[in-house]
Amino acid sequence: MKPLAALLLFASAALAGDCKRDCTGIEWTLPFKAALEKAKKEKRLLLIKPIAFGTEKNGGW
């Protein structure tokens, strides 16, 4: 029961505005070489989204 109480407390604090959340979304960079250079320059992780059959241009299935 204690983990649930902690989760509810954290969620209520986030909704109350005590936690800052990143609402900027993802800025996609193509091609890969440009994305890699940008990640190195900004010292960020590089996210590689796999492409599967049935994936639409907007990223949905």
mmCIF file of N, CA and C in Angstrom:
data_model
loop_
_atom_site.group_PDB
_atom_site.id
_atom_site.type_symbol
_atom_site.label_atom_id
_atom_site.label_comp_id
_atom_site.label_asym_id
_atom_site.label_seq_id
_atom_site.Cartn_x
_atom_site.Cartn_y
_atom_site.Cartn_z
ATOM 1 N N MET A 1 0.824 -1.199 0.000
ATOM 2 C CA MET A 1 0.000 0.000 0.000
ATOM 3 C C MET A 1 0.866 1.259 0.000
ATOM 4 N N LYS A 2 2.036 1.208 0.619
ATOM 5 C CA LYS A 2 2.889 2.388 0.669
ATOM 6 C C LYS A 2 3.366 2.852 -0.706
ATOM 7 N N PRO A 3 3.758 1.948 -1.628
ATOM 8 C CA PRO A 3 4.157 2.425 -2.955
ATOM 9 C C PRO A 3 3.020 3.147 -3.671
ATOM 10 N N LEU A 4 1.811 2.668 -3.499
ATOM 11 C CA LEU A 4 0.663 3.319 -4.122
ATOM 12 C C LEU A 4 0.467 4.720 -3.558
ATOM 13 N N ALA A 5 0.615 4.880 -2.253
ATOM 14 C CA ALA A 5 0.473 6.200 -1.631
ATOM 15 C C ALA A 5 1.549 7.148 -2.140
ATOM 16 N N ALA A 6 2.777 6.652 -2.281
ATOM 17 C CA ALA A 6 3.864 7.495 -2.790
ATOM 18 C C ALA A 6 3.595 7.922 -4.224
ATOM 19 N N LEU A 7 3.095 6.985 -5.037
ATOM 20 C CA LEU A 7 2.771 7.295 -6.425
ATOM 21 C C LEU A 7 1.671 8.343 -6.513
ATOM 22 N N LEU A 8 0.647 8.208 -5.697
ATOM 23 C CA LEU A 8 -0.449 9.179 -5.695
ATOM 24 C C LEU A 8 0.024 10.554 -5.231
ATOM 25 N N LEU A 9 0.910 10.575 -4.250
ATOM 26 C CA LEU A 9 1.458 11.850 -3.765
ATOM 27 C C LEU A 9 2.269 12.530 -4.853
ATOM 28 N N PHE A 10 3.113 11.759 -5.545
ATOM 29 C CA PHE A 10 3.911 12.321 -6.629
ATOM 30 C C PHE A 10 3.022 12.844 -7.749
ATOM 31 N N ALA A 11 2.003 12.068 -8.120
ATOM 32 C CA ALA A 11 1.094 12.472 -9.187
ATOM 33 C C ALA A 11 0.346 13.747 -8.819
ATOM 34 N N SER A 12 -0.086 13.858 -7.581
ATOM 35 C CA SER A 12 -0.823 15.062 -7.172
ATOM 36 C C SER A 12 0.096 16.275 -7.161
ATOM 37 N N ALA A 13 1.362 16.087 -6.781
ATOM 38 C CA ALA A 13 2.320 17.208 -6.799
ATOM 39 C C ALA A 13 2.571 17.655 -8.232
ATOM 40 N N ALA A 14 2.676 16.703 -9.159
ATOM 41 C CA ALA A 14 2.906 17.049 -10.564
ATOM 42 C C ALA A 14 1.721 17.819 -11.129
ATOM 43 N N LEU A 15 0.516 17.390 -10.778
ATOM 44 C CA LEU A 15 -0.673 18.080 -11.272
ATOM 45 C C LEU A 15 -0.835 19.454 -10.646
ATOM 46 N N ALA A 16 -0.330 19.620 -9.433
ATOM 47 C CA ALA A 16 -0.446 20.903 -8.741
ATOM 48 C C ALA A 16 0.580 21.908 -9.238
ATOM 49 N N GLY A 17 1.535 21.457 -10.050
ATOM 50 C CA GLY A 17 2.521 22.377 -10.590
ATOM 51 C C GLY A 17 3.828 22.390 -9.827
ATOM 52 N N ASP A 18 4.014 21.493 -8.858
ATOM 53 C CA ASP A 18 5.259 21.449 -8.109
ATOM 54 C C ASP A 18 6.382 20.795 -8.902
ATOM 55 N N CYS A 19 6.048 20.041 -9.946
ATOM 56 C CA CYS A 19 7.048 19.368 -10.772
ATOM 57 C C CYS A 19 7.039 20.001 -12.160
ATOM 58 N N LYS A 20 8.225 20.270 -12.677
ATOM 59 C CA LYS A 20 8.317 20.792 -14.035
ATOM 60 C C LYS A 20 8.373 19.615 -14.994
ATOM 61 N N ARG A 21 7.530 19.654 -15.994
ATOM 62 C CA ARG A 21 7.502 18.602 -16.998
ATOM 63 C C ARG A 21 7.883 19.181 -18.343
ATOM 64 N N ASP A 22 8.618 18.416 -19.101
ATOM 65 C CA ASP A 22 9.008 18.839 -20.443
ATOM 66 C C ASP A 22 7.826 18.641 -21.379
ATOM 67 N N CYS A 23 7.278 19.715 -21.886
ATOM 68 C CA CYS A 23 6.134 19.650 -22.793
ATOM 69 C C CYS A 23 6.533 20.030 -24.217
ATOM 70 N N THR A 24 7.826 20.042 -24.483
ATOM 71 C CA THR A 24 8.292 20.498 -25.786
ATOM 72 C C THR A 24 8.174 19.453 -26.869
ATOM 73 N N GLY A 25 8.068 18.187 -26.518
ATOM 74 C CA GLY A 25 7.971 17.136 -27.522
ATOM 75 C C GLY A 25 9.328 16.811 -28.115
ATOM 76 N N ILE A 26 9.326 16.114 -29.215
ATOM 77 C CA ILE A 26 10.560 15.682 -29.868
ATOM 78 C C ILE A 26 10.771 16.491 -31.129
ATOM 79 N N GLU A 27 11.962 17.022 -31.294
ATOM 80 C CA GLU A 27 12.334 17.710 -32.528
ATOM 81 C C GLU A 27 13.116 16.711 -33.375
ATOM 82 N N TRP A 28 12.476 16.159 -34.396
ATOM 83 C CA TRP A 28 13.115 15.158 -35.233
ATOM 84 C C TRP A 28 14.151 15.823 -36.127
ATOM 85 N N THR A 29 15.292 15.172 -36.284
ATOM 86 C CA THR A 29 16.356 15.676 -37.146
ATOM 87 C C THR A 29 16.745 14.569 -38.115
ATOM 88 N N LEU A 30 16.721 14.885 -39.383
ATOM 89 C CA LEU A 30 17.128 13.956 -40.430
ATOM 90 C C LEU A 30 18.140 14.640 -41.336
ATOM 91 N N PRO A 31 19.023 13.985 -41.958
ATOM 92 C CA PRO A 31 19.320 12.562 -41.919
ATOM 93 C C PRO A 31 20.102 12.193 -40.653
ATOM 94 N N PHE A 32 20.475 10.914 -40.564
ATOM 95 C CA PHE A 32 21.146 10.411 -39.368
ATOM 96 C C PHE A 32 22.410 11.200 -39.042
ATOM 97 N N LYS A 33 23.194 11.511 -40.048
ATOM 98 C CA LYS A 33 24.466 12.221 -39.824
ATOM 99 C C LYS A 33 24.218 13.571 -39.136
ATOM 100 N N ALA A 34 23.198 14.296 -39.574
ATOM 101 C CA ALA A 34 22.863 15.581 -38.963
ATOM 102 C C ALA A 34 22.366 15.382 -37.532
ATOM 103 N N ALA A 35 21.588 14.324 -37.308
ATOM 104 C CA ALA A 35 21.084 14.030 -35.960
ATOM 105 C C ALA A 35 22.232 13.696 -35.021
ATOM 106 N N LEU A 36 23.197 12.931 -35.503
ATOM 107 C CA LEU A 36 24.350 12.559 -34.691
ATOM 108 C C LEU A 36 25.177 13.785 -34.316
ATOM 109 N N GLU A 37 25.419 14.657 -35.266
ATOM 110 C CA GLU A 37 26.178 15.884 -34.988
ATOM 111 C C GLU A 37 25.451 16.776 -33.988
ATOM 112 N N LYS A 38 24.135 16.895 -34.142
ATOM 113 C CA LYS A 38 23.339 17.718 -33.223
ATOM 114 C C LYS A 38 23.390 17.141 -31.810
ATOM 115 N N ALA A 39 23.284 15.822 -31.691
ATOM 116 C CA ALA A 39 23.340 15.174 -30.376
ATOM 117 C C ALA A 39 24.698 15.399 -29.718
ATOM 118 N N LYS A 40 25.757 15.296 -30.490
ATOM 119 C CA LYS A 40 27.108 15.526 -29.947
ATOM 120 C C LYS A 40 27.260 16.976 -29.490
ATOM 121 N N LYS A 41 26.810 17.898 -30.318
ATOM 122 C CA LYS A 41 26.934 19.333 -30.013
ATOM 123 C C LYS A 41 26.167 19.703 -28.745
ATOM 124 N N GLU A 42 24.965 19.149 -28.576
ATOM 125 C CA GLU A 42 24.119 19.472 -27.429
ATOM 126 C C GLU A 42 24.351 18.539 -26.239
ATOM 127 N N LYS A 43 25.271 17.588 -26.402
ATOM 128 C CA LYS A 43 25.594 16.610 -25.352
ATOM 129 C C LYS A 43 24.324 15.905 -24.860
ATOM 130 N N ARG A 44 23.585 15.379 -25.832
ATOM 131 C CA ARG A 44 22.336 14.679 -25.551
ATOM 132 C C ARG A 44 22.398 13.260 -26.087
ATOM 133 N N LEU A 45 21.494 12.427 -25.592
ATOM 134 C CA LEU A 45 21.354 11.087 -26.124
ATOM 135 C C LEU A 45 20.725 11.155 -27.507
ATOM 136 N N LEU A 46 21.058 10.200 -28.338
ATOM 137 C CA LEU A 46 20.480 10.119 -29.670
ATOM 138 C C LEU A 46 19.413 9.036 -29.664
ATOM 139 N N LEU A 47 18.182 9.405 -29.968
ATOM 140 C CA LEU A 47 17.070 8.461 -30.021
ATOM 141 C C LEU A 47 16.901 8.010 -31.460
ATOM 142 N N ILE A 48 16.959 6.700 -31.660
ATOM 143 C CA ILE A 48 16.768 6.154 -33.000
ATOM 144 C C ILE A 48 15.446 5.402 -32.994
ATOM 145 N N LYS A 49 14.503 5.901 -33.771
ATOM 146 C CA LYS A 49 13.183 5.275 -33.837
ATOM 147 C C LYS A 49 13.197 4.209 -34.919
ATOM 148 N N PRO A 50 12.956 2.957 -34.535
ATOM 149 C CA PRO A 50 12.914 1.904 -35.551
ATOM 150 C C PRO A 50 11.685 2.060 -36.439
ATOM 151 N N ILE A 51 11.853 1.697 -37.673
ATOM 152 C CA ILE A 51 10.743 1.753 -38.617
ATOM 153 C C ILE A 51 10.243 0.339 -38.828
ATOM 154 N N ALA A 52 8.948 0.141 -38.619
ATOM 155 C CA ALA A 52 8.341 -1.177 -38.796
ATOM 156 C C ALA A 52 7.335 -1.104 -39.924
ATOM 157 N N PHE A 53 7.063 -2.232 -40.511
ATOM 158 C CA PHE A 53 6.043 -2.251 -41.555
ATOM 159 C C PHE A 53 4.708 -1.835 -40.959
ATOM 160 N N GLY A 54 3.982 -1.004 -41.673
ATOM 161 C CA GLY A 54 2.688 -0.537 -41.202
ATOM 162 C C GLY A 54 2.770 0.800 -40.482
ATOM 163 N N THR A 55 3.997 1.335 -40.309
ATOM 164 C CA THR A 55 4.141 2.624 -39.648
ATOM 165 C C THR A 55 3.806 3.736 -40.648
ATOM 166 N N GLU A 56 2.989 4.676 -40.210
ATOM 167 C CA GLU A 56 2.625 5.786 -41.086
ATOM 168 C C GLU A 56 3.612 6.935 -40.918
ATOM 169 N N LYS A 57 3.553 7.932 -41.790
ATOM 170 C CA LYS A 57 4.473 9.070 -41.745
ATOM 171 C C LYS A 57 4.446 9.809 -40.403
ATOM 172 N N ASN A 58 3.289 9.841 -39.759
ATOM 173 C CA ASN A 58 3.172 10.550 -38.485
ATOM 174 C C ASN A 58 3.644 9.708 -37.307
ATOM 175 N N GLY A 59 4.120 8.485 -37.570
ATOM 176 C CA GLY A 59 4.632 7.633 -36.517
ATOM 177 C C GLY A 59 3.624 6.668 -35.930
ATOM 178 N N GLY A 60 2.386 6.755 -36.364
ATOM 179 C CA GLY A 60 1.355 5.866 -35.847
ATOM 180 C C GLY A 60 1.340 4.520 -36.558
ATOM 181 N N TRP A 61 0.574 3.595 -36.020
ATOM 182 C CA TRP A 61 0.483 2.264 -36.631
ATOM 183 C C TRP A 61 -0.749 2.169 -37.489
#
